[in-house]
Amino acid sequence: MTSFSETAQTGADIVVETLEQHGVTHVFGVPGAKIDKVFDRLLDSSITTVVCRHEQNAAFIAGGIGRMTGKAGVAIATSGPGVSNLATGLATAHSEGDPLVALGGGVAVADRLKSLHQTLDSVNVLKPVTKFAAEVDSPAATAEVLSAAFRAAESGRPGSAFVSLPIDVMNAPAACRPIRLRSILEQGAGSTAAIAEAARLIDEATNPVVLLGLMASKPGAANAIRHLLNKKALPVVGTFQAAGALSEREFAMFGGRVGQLANQPVDQLLESADLVVTIGYDAIEYWPSIWNKDNDRAIVHIDVVPAQIENDYNPSVEIIGNIEESLYQLSVLITRSVLSKRTSLLLEQIKHDRANLLAEAAVQGGDPIHPFRIIAELQKFMSPDVTLCSDMGSFSLYLSRYLTSFRARQVLISNGQQTLGVALPWAIAASIVRPTEKVLSVSGDGGFLFSAMELETAVRLRSNLVHMVWIDGSYNMVAAQEELKYGRHSGTDLGSVDVVRYAEAFGAKGFQVSGPDDLATTLRSAFDIPGPVLIGVNVDYTKNAQLFEAVHHDSIL
Ligand SMILES: Cc1ncc2c(n1)N[C@]1([C@@](C)(O)[C@](C)(O)C(=O)O)S[C@H](CCOP(=O)(O)OP(=O)(O)O)[C@H](C)N1C2
Ligand SMILES: [Mg+2]
C-alpha cells in the first residue's frame, strides 16, 4: 500500500519545501501530535531537525541563528503549551532585532472554537510579541502565509514571525506550490535632503556624539560606521548590543558602552553632547528618559525604521533606509575634522580610567573571585575567532561595560527583554553557525538553570562550546537593586548546584575553578576539549550594589 507521503503533496510538504526555498538548514523544536506531520516530512528533506528539551530554548536557538546570520532561524512546536512555551523566545527576538520564524501545530480549523486537548488561540497569544502572526486556514494559503512570515522576520527591522499550522491543513492535499523567492529586497539610502540636513547639523554642532544601537553591530553597518569615524572626528558611545561595531582603529574615539543606568564616565560624554547622532538605536536598549530627560538638544536618527517619538526622543532629522548606504553618503558631506576640547578631555579621562581599572583588575586576588578579575581573564580570550554569548545578570553588566570586542556580532547579549536563559541556547546556535570558531557562553547561577536542560542537546549535537557559570548563590541583579531600594533583599537567595557533577550527569565535562590564577588555564583546557564543557566560577559580589549607584570606577574595586 502506498504511504500517504508518496501520493499527492500535502500541506506539510509545502511547509518543508518553503523552508528549503528560504535556505533553512536546521529547525529546532519539540514534536507533538498536532505538528508531527511536518516532523515526518522533514525526514525526507535537506533540513536537520534538532530536538530540544524545551520550546523556549528552541526559540532562543533560532533567534541566535537569526542574529548571527541575518536569516530567520526556525523553531517548531506542537499546539497548546508547545506554542505558549515559544512566547519568551519570540518576545526576546522581537525586541532585539533577531529574525525568527516559529511554526506551531494547531487543532483542525473546524475545531478552533471547541475545547479539545491543546487548543490555544496561538495567533492572538503571540501577536503582541511578533511582527507577523497568522494561521494557515486553507490548503491554498500555506506557501503565501509562510513566505509572508519570512518576509516580515527578515526585512526592515528584523524580528519574530509566527505561523499556526492546523493539523487538517497539514494532512490535506496541497492546493498551492512553494513560492520561489526571486526579488532582491534591499533598501537604498535615506533621502538626500535628510542626509544633507544631518551633515549640516553635525558640522555646526559644538559637541556631537554618536550613539550606536543594536542595528549598528550588523556587519555591513559596522563597516560603514568605521569608514565614517576614520574620516570624521566624531566621539562614539554604544549600547550593549552595539558591541563589536568598532574596530581597534576607532577605539580612541570610543567613550564606552551605555545601558541600564547613567552612572558611568561614558555617560558624561553623552551628557556633554549638543547633538546626538543615533545609528540603529532602539529606545528599549537605553531609555531616552535616562540619557535625554527633558533635553531639547538636536537628534539625528539613522535607522531602517522611523523613530518611536517620545517626550525625551524627538529627532530633528531622520535618515530612514539602508544604514550603510546612508552612512557612506553622509560621510561624503560631513566636513568636521577635529574634536572639541571638552570631548578630547573627556575621552582622555575615560581612556585613563579604563587603563587603570583593567591594570588593577588583572592582579585582583581572592576567591571567590572579583568580577573585574574574571573580566580581565576573559579579555585574554576575546580573539576574533571567539563568539561570546551572554546571559543576563549582574555579571552581564561587567561584561557589557568592560569587556571589549572589535568584531560585529561577536558578543550576543539580551538587552531588550534582558531574558534569563538565552546564553547556552545561543551558544548551541553559534556552534552550528560558526563550527570552526570557539564559542563561550556565560550565565549566572540563576540564569543557568533556566535553560541548562539543553546541555543534553549540546552533548547530542557534540556542540563545541564552553559555558561558564558565575556562582554567587543568588539572583544578584535583583538583590543588588533591592538593597538600594529597600535596604534589604527578598526572593533572591538560591541553593548551590555542583556544576561539575551536573555536567557529568549529562555526559559533558565540568570544571570548578579554584581561584583567579586557575581561571585562564581552565578556560584554555576547556576550549581544547571536544563537545560542551561547563566551568563553575565562584564570584565575589560584595561590591555589586555600587554597579547600580552613581559611582566612579575606582571605588568598585
Ligand atoms: C526570564 C527572566 N525572569 C526573571 C528575570 C529576568 N529574566 N531577568 C532579570 C532582570 C534582567 O529582569 C533584572 C534586571 O535582574 C531584574 O528585573 O531585576 S536577571 C536577574 C537574575 C540574575 O541572576 P543570575 O544568578 O543569573 O545572575 P547574577 O545577577 O550575576 O547573580 C533577575 C532574576 N531578573 C528577573
Ligand atoms: Mg547569581
Coordinates of C-alpha atoms and ligand atoms in Angstrom, one line a residue:
M1 CA 0.0 0.0 0.0
T2 CA 1.4 3.4 -1.0
S3 CA 2.1 5.6 2.0
F4 CA 0.3 8.9 2.1
S5 CA 3.6 10.8 1.7
E6 CA 4.2 9.1 -1.7
T7 CA 0.9 10.3 -3.2
A8 CA -0.2 13.9 -3.7
Q9 CA 1.8 16.6 -1.9
T10 CA 0.3 17.7 1.4
G11 CA 0.3 21.0 3.3
A12 CA 3.2 19.7 5.3
D13 CA 5.2 19.1 2.1
I14 CA 4.6 22.7 1.1
V15 CA 5.8 23.9 4.5
V16 CA 9.0 21.9 4.3
E17 CA 9.7 22.9 0.7
T18 CA 9.1 26.5 1.5
L19 CA 11.6 26.3 4.4
E20 CA 14.2 24.8 1.9
Q21 CA 13.4 27.6 -0.5
H22 CA 14.4 30.1 2.2
G23 CA 17.7 28.4 2.7
V24 CA 16.7 26.9 6.1
T25 CA 19.2 24.2 7.1
H26 CA 18.0 23.5 10.7
V27 CA 14.8 23.6 12.6
F28 CA 14.7 23.5 16.4
G29 CA 11.8 22.2 18.5
V30 CA 9.8 19.6 20.3
P31 CA 7.3 17.3 18.5
G32 CA 3.7 16.7 19.3
A33 CA 0.5 15.1 17.7
K34 CA -0.6 18.4 16.2
I35 CA 2.7 19.0 14.3
D36 CA 4.2 15.6 13.8
K37 CA 3.1 15.5 10.1
V38 CA 5.7 18.3 9.5
F39 CA 8.3 16.5 11.5
D40 CA 7.6 13.4 9.4
R41 CA 8.1 15.4 6.1
L42 CA 11.2 17.0 7.4
L43 CA 12.8 13.5 7.4
D44 CA 12.8 13.5 3.6
S45 CA 14.2 17.0 3.3
S46 CA 17.7 18.6 3.3
I47 CA 16.9 20.2 6.7
T48 CA 18.3 18.9 10.0
T49 CA 15.7 18.6 12.8
V50 CA 17.3 19.4 16.2
V51 CA 15.1 18.1 19.0
C52 CA 15.3 20.4 22.0
R53 CA 14.3 19.9 25.7
H54 CA 12.1 22.9 25.9
E55 CA 10.4 25.1 23.2
Q56 CA 11.6 28.3 25.0
N57 CA 15.2 27.2 24.2
A58 CA 14.3 26.1 20.6
A59 CA 13.1 29.7 20.1
F60 CA 16.3 31.1 21.7
I61 CA 18.5 29.0 19.4
A62 CA 16.5 30.1 16.3
G63 CA 16.8 33.7 17.4
G64 CA 20.5 33.3 17.9
I65 CA 20.9 31.9 14.4
G66 CA 18.9 34.9 13.1
R67 CA 21.2 37.4 15.0
M68 CA 24.4 35.9 13.7
T69 CA 23.3 35.2 10.1
G70 CA 20.6 37.8 9.3
K71 CA 18.5 34.9 8.0
A72 CA 15.5 33.7 10.1
G73 CA 16.2 30.8 12.4
V74 CA 13.2 28.4 12.6
A75 CA 11.6 27.0 15.7
I76 CA 8.8 24.4 15.6
A77 CA 6.3 23.3 18.3
T78 CA 3.1 21.5 18.9
S79 CA -0.1 23.3 19.7
G80 CA -1.2 24.5 23.2
P81 CA 1.6 24.5 25.7
G82 CA 4.2 23.9 22.9
V83 CA 3.3 27.2 21.3
S84 CA 2.9 29.1 24.6
N85 CA 6.4 28.0 25.5
L86 CA 7.7 29.8 22.4
A87 CA 6.5 33.2 23.7
T88 CA 9.6 34.2 25.7
G89 CA 11.9 33.4 22.8
L90 CA 9.7 35.2 20.3
A91 CA 9.4 38.3 22.6
T92 CA 13.2 38.3 23.1
A93 CA 14.0 38.1 19.3
H94 CA 11.2 40.6 18.5
S95 CA 12.6 43.2 21.0
E96 CA 16.2 42.7 20.0
G97 CA 16.0 42.7 16.2
D98 CA 16.6 38.9 15.6
P99 CA 14.9 37.3 12.5
L100 CA 13.0 34.2 13.7
V101 CA 10.1 32.2 12.2
A102 CA 8.2 29.9 14.6
L103 CA 5.8 27.2 13.4
G104 CA 3.1 26.0 15.7
G105 CA 0.8 23.0 15.4
G106 CA -2.9 23.6 15.7
V107 CA -6.2 21.7 16.0
A108 CA -8.2 21.4 12.8
V109 CA -9.7 24.6 11.5
A110 CA -13.2 23.5 12.2
D111 CA -12.4 22.7 15.8
R112 CA -10.8 26.0 16.7
L113 CA -13.7 27.1 18.9
K114 CA -14.1 23.7 20.7
S115 CA -12.4 22.6 23.9
L116 CA -10.0 20.0 22.6
H117 CA -6.7 18.9 24.1
Q118 CA -4.0 21.5 23.5
T119 CA -6.3 24.0 21.9
L120 CA -4.9 27.5 22.0
D121 CA -5.6 30.7 20.1
S122 CA -1.9 30.8 19.3
V123 CA -2.1 33.7 16.8
N124 CA -3.6 36.0 19.4
V125 CA -1.3 34.8 22.1
L126 CA 1.8 35.5 20.0
K127 CA 0.6 38.6 18.0
P128 CA 1.9 41.1 20.7
V129 CA 5.4 39.6 20.6
T130 CA 5.8 39.2 16.8
K131 CA 5.9 41.4 13.6
F132 CA 3.6 38.9 11.9
A133 CA 1.3 36.1 13.3
A134 CA -1.2 34.2 11.2
E135 CA -2.8 30.8 10.8
V136 CA -2.9 28.9 7.5
D137 CA -6.6 28.2 7.4
S138 CA -6.8 26.9 3.9
P139 CA -4.6 24.5 1.9
A140 CA -4.3 27.2 -0.8
A141 CA -2.7 29.6 1.6
T142 CA 0.2 27.6 3.0
A143 CA 3.0 29.0 0.8
E144 CA 1.8 32.6 0.9
V145 CA 1.5 32.8 4.7
L146 CA 4.9 31.2 5.2
S147 CA 6.5 33.5 2.7
A148 CA 4.9 36.5 4.4
A149 CA 6.3 35.3 7.7
F150 CA 9.8 35.1 6.4
R151 CA 9.5 38.5 4.7
A152 CA 8.3 40.1 8.0
A153 CA 11.0 38.4 10.1
E154 CA 13.9 39.3 7.8
S155 CA 13.0 42.7 6.3
G156 CA 13.4 46.2 7.7
R157 CA 14.0 45.9 11.4
P158 CA 14.2 42.1 11.8
G159 CA 12.0 40.3 14.4
S160 CA 9.8 37.4 15.1
A161 CA 7.1 35.9 13.0
F162 CA 4.7 33.0 13.9
V163 CA 2.6 30.7 11.7
S164 CA -0.1 28.4 13.0
L165 CA -0.4 25.1 11.0
P166 CA -3.7 23.4 11.7
I167 CA -3.4 19.6 11.5
D168 CA -6.1 19.2 8.9
V169 CA -4.4 21.6 6.5
M170 CA -1.1 19.9 7.0
N171 CA -2.6 16.5 6.2
A172 CA -4.8 17.7 3.3
P173 CA -3.6 17.6 -0.3
A174 CA -1.7 20.7 -1.1
A175 CA -3.6 23.3 -3.1
C176 CA -0.6 25.5 -3.8
R177 CA 3.1 25.3 -4.8
P178 CA 6.0 26.6 -2.7
I179 CA 6.9 30.2 -3.7
R180 CA 10.4 30.6 -5.0
L181 CA 11.6 34.0 -3.9
R182 CA 13.1 35.9 -6.9
S183 CA 13.4 39.5 -5.7
I184 CA 16.4 41.2 -4.0
L185 CA 15.0 43.1 -1.1
E186 CA 17.4 45.9 -0.4
Q187 CA 16.5 49.4 0.9
G188 CA 18.5 52.2 -0.5
A189 CA 20.0 55.1 1.5
G190 CA 17.7 57.6 3.2
S191 CA 16.6 60.8 1.4
T192 CA 19.3 63.1 0.2
A193 CA 17.5 66.0 1.8
A194 CA 17.6 64.3 5.2
I195 CA 21.3 63.3 4.7
A196 CA 22.2 66.9 3.8
E197 CA 20.4 68.3 6.8
A198 CA 22.1 65.8 9.1
A199 CA 25.5 66.7 7.7
R200 CA 24.8 70.4 8.3
L201 CA 23.7 69.7 11.9
I202 CA 26.8 67.6 12.6
D203 CA 29.2 70.2 11.1
E204 CA 27.6 73.1 13.1
A205 CA 27.4 71.2 16.4
T206 CA 29.9 72.0 19.2
N207 CA 29.9 68.6 20.8
P208 CA 28.3 66.0 18.6
V209 CA 28.3 62.4 19.9
V210 CA 27.4 59.2 18.0
L211 CA 25.2 56.7 19.9
L212 CA 25.4 53.2 18.3
G213 CA 22.5 50.8 18.8
L214 CA 21.7 47.2 18.1
M215 CA 21.5 47.5 14.3
A216 CA 24.9 49.1 14.3
S217 CA 26.5 45.7 15.1
K218 CA 25.3 44.2 11.8
P219 CA 28.5 43.6 9.9
G220 CA 27.5 45.9 6.9
A221 CA 26.5 48.8 9.2
A222 CA 29.7 48.3 11.3
N223 CA 31.9 48.7 8.2
A224 CA 30.2 51.9 7.3
I225 CA 30.5 53.3 10.8
R226 CA 34.2 52.5 10.8
H227 CA 34.5 54.3 7.5
L228 CA 32.7 57.3 8.9
L229 CA 34.7 57.5 12.1
N230 CA 38.0 57.1 10.3
K231 CA 37.3 60.1 8.1
K232 CA 35.5 62.4 10.6
A233 CA 36.3 63.4 14.2
L234 CA 33.2 62.1 16.0
P235 CA 33.2 60.6 19.5
V236 CA 31.1 57.5 19.8
V237 CA 29.3 55.6 22.5
G238 CA 27.4 52.3 22.1
T239 CA 24.7 50.3 23.7
F240 CA 25.4 46.7 24.9
Q241 CA 24.0 45.2 21.7
A242 CA 26.2 47.5 19.6
A243 CA 29.3 45.6 20.8
G244 CA 31.8 44.9 18.1
A245 CA 30.7 47.7 15.8
L246 CA 34.1 49.4 16.1
S247 CA 37.5 48.1 15.3
E248 CA 40.6 48.8 17.3
R249 CA 41.3 51.7 14.9
E250 CA 38.3 53.7 16.2
F251 CA 38.8 52.7 19.8
A252 CA 40.4 56.1 20.8
M253 CA 37.1 57.8 19.8
F254 CA 35.1 55.3 21.9
G255 CA 33.7 56.5 25.2
G256 CA 32.3 53.1 26.2
R257 CA 29.1 51.3 26.4
V258 CA 25.9 52.8 27.9
G259 CA 23.0 51.0 29.3
Q260 CA 20.9 50.2 32.4
L261 CA 21.8 53.3 34.4
A262 CA 23.5 56.6 33.6
N263 CA 26.3 56.2 36.1
Q264 CA 29.4 55.7 34.1
P265 CA 32.1 58.1 32.9
V266 CA 30.9 57.5 29.3
D267 CA 27.5 59.0 30.4
Q268 CA 29.3 62.3 30.9
L269 CA 30.3 62.2 27.2
L270 CA 26.8 61.6 26.1
E271 CA 25.6 64.3 28.6
S272 CA 28.0 66.8 27.1
A273 CA 26.6 66.5 23.6
D274 CA 24.6 69.3 22.0
L275 CA 23.8 66.9 19.1
V276 CA 23.3 63.1 19.4
V277 CA 23.5 61.0 16.2
T278 CA 21.8 57.7 16.8
I279 CA 22.6 54.8 14.5
G280 CA 20.5 51.7 14.6
Y281 CA 19.4 52.6 18.1
D282 CA 16.2 51.3 19.8
A283 CA 14.8 53.1 22.9
I284 CA 14.4 49.7 24.6
E285 CA 18.2 49.4 24.8
Y286 CA 18.8 52.6 26.9
W287 CA 15.7 54.6 27.6
P288 CA 15.7 58.2 26.4
S289 CA 14.2 59.2 29.8
I290 CA 17.6 58.1 31.3
W291 CA 20.1 59.8 28.9
N292 CA 17.9 62.6 27.4
K293 CA 15.5 63.6 30.1
D294 CA 13.7 66.9 29.2
N295 CA 16.6 67.7 26.9
D296 CA 15.8 69.6 23.7
R297 CA 19.1 69.0 22.0
A298 CA 19.1 68.0 18.3
I299 CA 19.0 64.4 17.5
V300 CA 19.8 62.8 14.1
H301 CA 18.1 59.4 13.9
I302 CA 19.7 57.0 11.3
D303 CA 18.0 53.6 11.0
V304 CA 15.9 51.3 8.8
V305 CA 12.7 52.3 10.6
P306 CA 11.4 55.7 11.7
A307 CA 12.0 56.8 15.3
Q308 CA 9.5 56.0 18.0
I309 CA 8.6 59.5 19.1
E310 CA 8.7 60.1 22.9
N311 CA 8.8 63.1 25.2
D312 CA 12.5 62.6 25.5
Y313 CA 13.2 61.4 22.0
N314 CA 12.1 63.7 19.2
P315 CA 14.7 63.7 16.4
S316 CA 15.4 66.9 14.3
V317 CA 16.0 64.7 11.2
E318 CA 15.5 61.1 10.4
I319 CA 17.5 59.2 7.8
I320 CA 15.4 56.1 7.1
G321 CA 16.8 53.5 4.8
N322 CA 19.8 51.1 4.5
I323 CA 22.1 52.2 7.3
E324 CA 25.4 51.6 5.5
E325 CA 24.2 53.3 2.3
S326 CA 23.0 56.3 4.3
L327 CA 26.3 56.5 6.2
Y328 CA 28.5 56.3 3.1
Q329 CA 26.6 59.2 1.6
L330 CA 26.7 61.1 4.9
S331 CA 30.4 60.6 5.2
V332 CA 31.0 62.5 1.9
L333 CA 29.1 65.6 3.1
I334 CA 30.5 66.0 6.6
T335 CA 33.5 68.3 6.8
R336 CA 34.3 68.5 10.6
S337 CA 37.7 67.1 11.3
V338 CA 38.6 68.0 14.9
L339 CA 37.1 67.1 18.3
S340 CA 36.0 69.8 20.6
K341 CA 38.3 70.5 23.6
R342 CA 35.7 69.2 26.0
T343 CA 35.3 66.0 24.1
S344 CA 39.0 65.4 23.8
L345 CA 39.4 65.9 27.6
L346 CA 36.5 63.5 28.4
L347 CA 37.9 60.8 26.0
E348 CA 41.3 61.2 27.6
Q349 CA 39.9 60.8 31.1
I350 CA 37.9 57.7 30.1
K351 CA 40.9 56.1 28.5
H352 CA 42.9 56.8 31.6
D353 CA 40.2 55.4 33.9
R354 CA 39.8 52.3 31.7
A355 CA 43.5 51.6 31.7
N356 CA 43.8 51.9 35.5
L357 CA 40.7 49.8 36.1
L358 CA 42.0 46.9 33.9
A359 CA 45.5 47.1 35.3
E360 CA 44.2 46.8 38.9
A361 CA 41.7 44.1 37.8
A362 CA 44.4 42.0 36.3
V363 CA 46.1 41.5 39.7
Q364 CA 42.9 41.4 41.8
G365 CA 43.3 38.3 44.1
G366 CA 40.9 36.4 46.3
D367 CA 38.5 33.5 45.9
P368 CA 35.5 33.9 45.4
I369 CA 37.0 35.9 42.5
H370 CA 36.3 39.6 42.0
P371 CA 34.2 40.2 38.8
F372 CA 36.8 42.6 37.4
R373 CA 39.5 39.8 37.6
I374 CA 37.2 37.5 35.7
I375 CA 36.7 40.1 33.0
A376 CA 40.5 40.7 32.8
E377 CA 41.0 36.9 32.3
L378 CA 38.1 36.6 29.8
Q379 CA 39.6 39.6 27.8
K380 CA 42.6 37.4 27.0
F381 CA 40.3 35.0 25.1
M382 CA 38.4 37.6 23.1
S383 CA 40.2 36.9 19.8
P384 CA 38.2 37.4 16.6
D385 CA 37.5 33.7 16.3
V386 CA 35.6 33.6 19.6
T387 CA 31.8 34.1 19.9
L388 CA 30.7 35.2 23.4
C389 CA 27.0 34.6 24.3
S390 CA 26.0 36.4 27.5
D391 CA 23.0 35.6 29.7
M392 CA 21.5 38.3 31.8
G393 CA 22.5 39.2 35.4
S394 CA 24.9 41.4 37.3
F395 CA 27.8 39.6 35.6
S396 CA 26.5 40.8 32.2
L397 CA 26.8 44.5 33.4
Y398 CA 30.5 43.8 34.0
L399 CA 30.8 42.0 30.6
S400 CA 28.9 44.7 28.7
R401 CA 30.7 47.7 30.3
Y402 CA 34.2 46.4 30.5
L403 CA 34.9 43.6 28.0
T404 CA 36.0 45.0 24.7
S405 CA 35.1 43.3 21.4
F406 CA 36.2 44.5 17.9
R407 CA 34.1 42.2 15.7
A408 CA 30.4 42.8 14.8
R409 CA 28.0 40.2 16.4
Q410 CA 30.9 38.6 18.3
V411 CA 29.2 39.3 21.5
L412 CA 25.5 38.4 21.8
I413 CA 23.5 39.9 24.7
S414 CA 19.8 40.2 25.5
N415 CA 19.3 43.9 26.1
G416 CA 15.7 44.3 25.0
Q417 CA 13.9 41.7 27.2
Q418 CA 17.0 41.0 29.3
T419 CA 15.9 37.4 29.2
L420 CA 17.4 34.8 31.6
G421 CA 18.4 31.6 29.9
V422 CA 19.5 32.7 26.4
A423 CA 23.2 32.1 26.7
L424 CA 23.5 28.3 26.4
P425 CA 20.9 28.1 23.6
W426 CA 22.7 30.9 21.8
A427 CA 26.0 29.0 22.2
I428 CA 24.4 26.0 20.6
A429 CA 23.3 28.2 17.7
A430 CA 26.9 29.7 17.4
S431 CA 28.4 26.2 17.4
I432 CA 26.2 25.4 14.3
V433 CA 26.6 28.7 12.5
R434 CA 30.3 29.1 13.3
P435 CA 31.6 25.5 13.6
T436 CA 35.3 26.3 13.2
E437 CA 35.2 29.0 15.9
K438 CA 35.4 28.9 19.7
V439 CA 32.2 29.5 21.5
L440 CA 32.0 30.8 25.0
S441 CA 28.7 31.4 26.8
V442 CA 28.3 32.9 30.3
S443 CA 25.5 32.8 32.7
G444 CA 24.8 33.4 36.4
D445 CA 23.9 30.5 38.6
G446 CA 20.3 31.7 38.4
G447 CA 20.1 32.0 34.6
F448 CA 22.0 28.8 34.1
L449 CA 19.1 26.7 35.3
F450 CA 16.6 28.5 33.1
S451 CA 18.0 26.5 30.1
A452 CA 20.6 24.1 31.5
M453 CA 18.5 21.1 30.2
E454 CA 19.8 22.0 26.7
L455 CA 23.2 20.7 27.9
E456 CA 21.8 17.3 26.8
T457 CA 21.0 18.8 23.3
A458 CA 24.6 20.2 23.2
V459 CA 26.1 16.8 24.1
R460 CA 23.9 15.0 21.5
L461 CA 24.9 17.6 18.8
R462 CA 28.6 17.4 20.0
S463 CA 28.5 21.2 20.2
N464 CA 31.9 22.6 20.8
L465 CA 31.2 25.2 23.4
V466 CA 32.4 26.3 26.8
H467 CA 29.7 27.5 29.2
M468 CA 30.9 29.5 32.3
V469 CA 28.6 29.8 35.4
W470 CA 29.3 32.7 37.7
I471 CA 28.2 31.3 41.1
D472 CA 27.1 33.7 43.9
G473 CA 24.1 31.8 45.3
S474 CA 21.6 34.4 44.3
Y475 CA 19.7 36.3 41.7
N476 CA 22.1 39.1 42.4
M477 CA 21.0 41.6 39.8
V478 CA 17.7 41.8 41.6
A479 CA 19.2 41.6 45.1
A480 CA 21.6 44.4 44.5
Q481 CA 18.8 46.7 43.4
E482 CA 16.6 45.7 46.2
E483 CA 19.3 46.5 48.7
L484 CA 19.5 50.0 47.3
K485 CA 15.7 50.5 47.2
Y486 CA 14.6 48.8 50.4
G487 CA 17.8 48.3 52.4
R488 CA 17.3 44.5 52.2
H489 CA 16.7 41.9 49.5
S490 CA 13.9 39.3 49.1
G491 CA 13.2 36.4 46.9
T492 CA 16.7 36.2 45.6
D493 CA 18.6 33.6 47.6
L494 CA 19.4 30.3 45.8
G495 CA 20.8 26.9 46.9
S496 CA 24.0 25.6 45.4
V497 CA 24.5 23.4 42.2
D498 CA 27.6 21.3 41.7
V499 CA 28.4 22.3 38.1
V500 CA 31.0 19.6 37.7
R501 CA 28.6 16.8 38.6
Y502 CA 25.8 18.4 36.7
A503 CA 28.0 18.3 33.6
E504 CA 29.0 14.7 34.2
A505 CA 25.3 13.7 34.7
F506 CA 24.7 14.9 31.1
G507 CA 27.8 13.3 29.6
A508 CA 29.7 16.6 29.4
K509 CA 33.0 17.6 31.1
G510 CA 32.9 20.0 34.0
F511 CA 35.4 22.1 35.9
Q512 CA 35.2 24.1 39.1
V513 CA 37.8 27.0 39.1
S514 CA 39.8 27.0 42.3
G515 CA 41.0 30.6 42.2
P516 CA 41.8 33.6 39.9
D517 CA 45.1 32.2 38.8
D518 CA 43.4 29.0 37.7
L519 CA 40.8 30.6 35.5
A520 CA 42.8 31.2 32.3
T521 CA 44.4 27.7 32.5
T522 CA 41.0 26.1 32.9
L523 CA 39.5 28.1 30.0
R524 CA 42.4 27.2 27.8
S525 CA 42.0 23.5 28.6
A526 CA 38.2 23.6 28.2
F527 CA 38.5 25.1 24.7
D528 CA 40.6 22.1 23.7
I529 CA 38.0 19.5 24.8
P530 CA 35.5 18.5 22.1
G531 CA 31.9 18.9 22.9
P532 CA 30.3 21.1 25.6
V533 CA 32.2 21.9 28.7
L534 CA 30.9 23.6 31.9
I535 CA 33.1 25.8 34.1
G536 CA 31.9 26.9 37.6
V537 CA 33.4 30.1 39.0
N538 CA 32.7 31.4 42.5
V539 CA 32.3 35.2 42.2
D540 CA 32.6 37.9 44.9
Y541 CA 29.7 40.2 44.5
T542 CA 30.1 42.0 47.8
K543 CA 30.6 45.4 46.0
N544 CA 27.9 44.9 43.4
A545 CA 25.4 47.4 44.8
Q546 CA 27.7 50.1 43.5
L547 CA 27.1 48.8 40.0
F548 CA 23.7 50.4 40.2
E549 CA 24.7 53.6 42.1
A550 CA 26.2 56.8 40.6
V551 CA 29.8 55.8 41.1
H552 CA 33.2 56.1 39.6
H553 CA 35.2 53.0 38.5
D554 CA 37.9 53.0 41.2
S555 CA 35.5 52.7 44.1
I556 CA 34.1 49.4 42.8
L557 CA 37.4 47.6 43.1
Ligands
LIG1 C1 13.2 35.4 32.3 C2 13.6 36.3 33.4 N1 12.9 36.2 34.6 C3 13.1 37.0 35.6 C4 14.1 37.9 35.5 C5 14.9 38.0 34.3 N2 14.6 37.2 33.3 N3 15.9 38.9 34.2 C6 16.5 39.6 35.4 C7 16.3 41.1 35.1 C8 17.2 41.5 33.9 O1 15.0 41.3 34.8 C9 16.7 42.0 36.3 C10 17.1 43.4 35.8 O2 17.6 41.4 37.0 C11 15.5 42.4 37.1 O3 14.4 42.5 36.7 O4 15.8 42.8 38.2 S1 18.2 38.9 35.6 C12 18.0 38.5 37.3 C13 18.7 37.3 37.8 C14 20.1 37.1 37.5 O5 20.6 36.1 38.4 P1 21.8 35.2 38.0 O6 22.3 34.3 39.1 O7 21.6 34.5 36.7 O8 23.0 36.3 37.7 P2 23.6 37.3 38.8 O9 22.8 38.6 38.8 O10 25.0 37.5 38.3 O11 23.6 36.6 40.1 C15 16.6 38.5 37.6 C16 16.0 37.2 38.1 N4 15.8 39.2 36.6 C17 14.4 38.9 36.6
MG2 MG 23.7 34.6 40.7

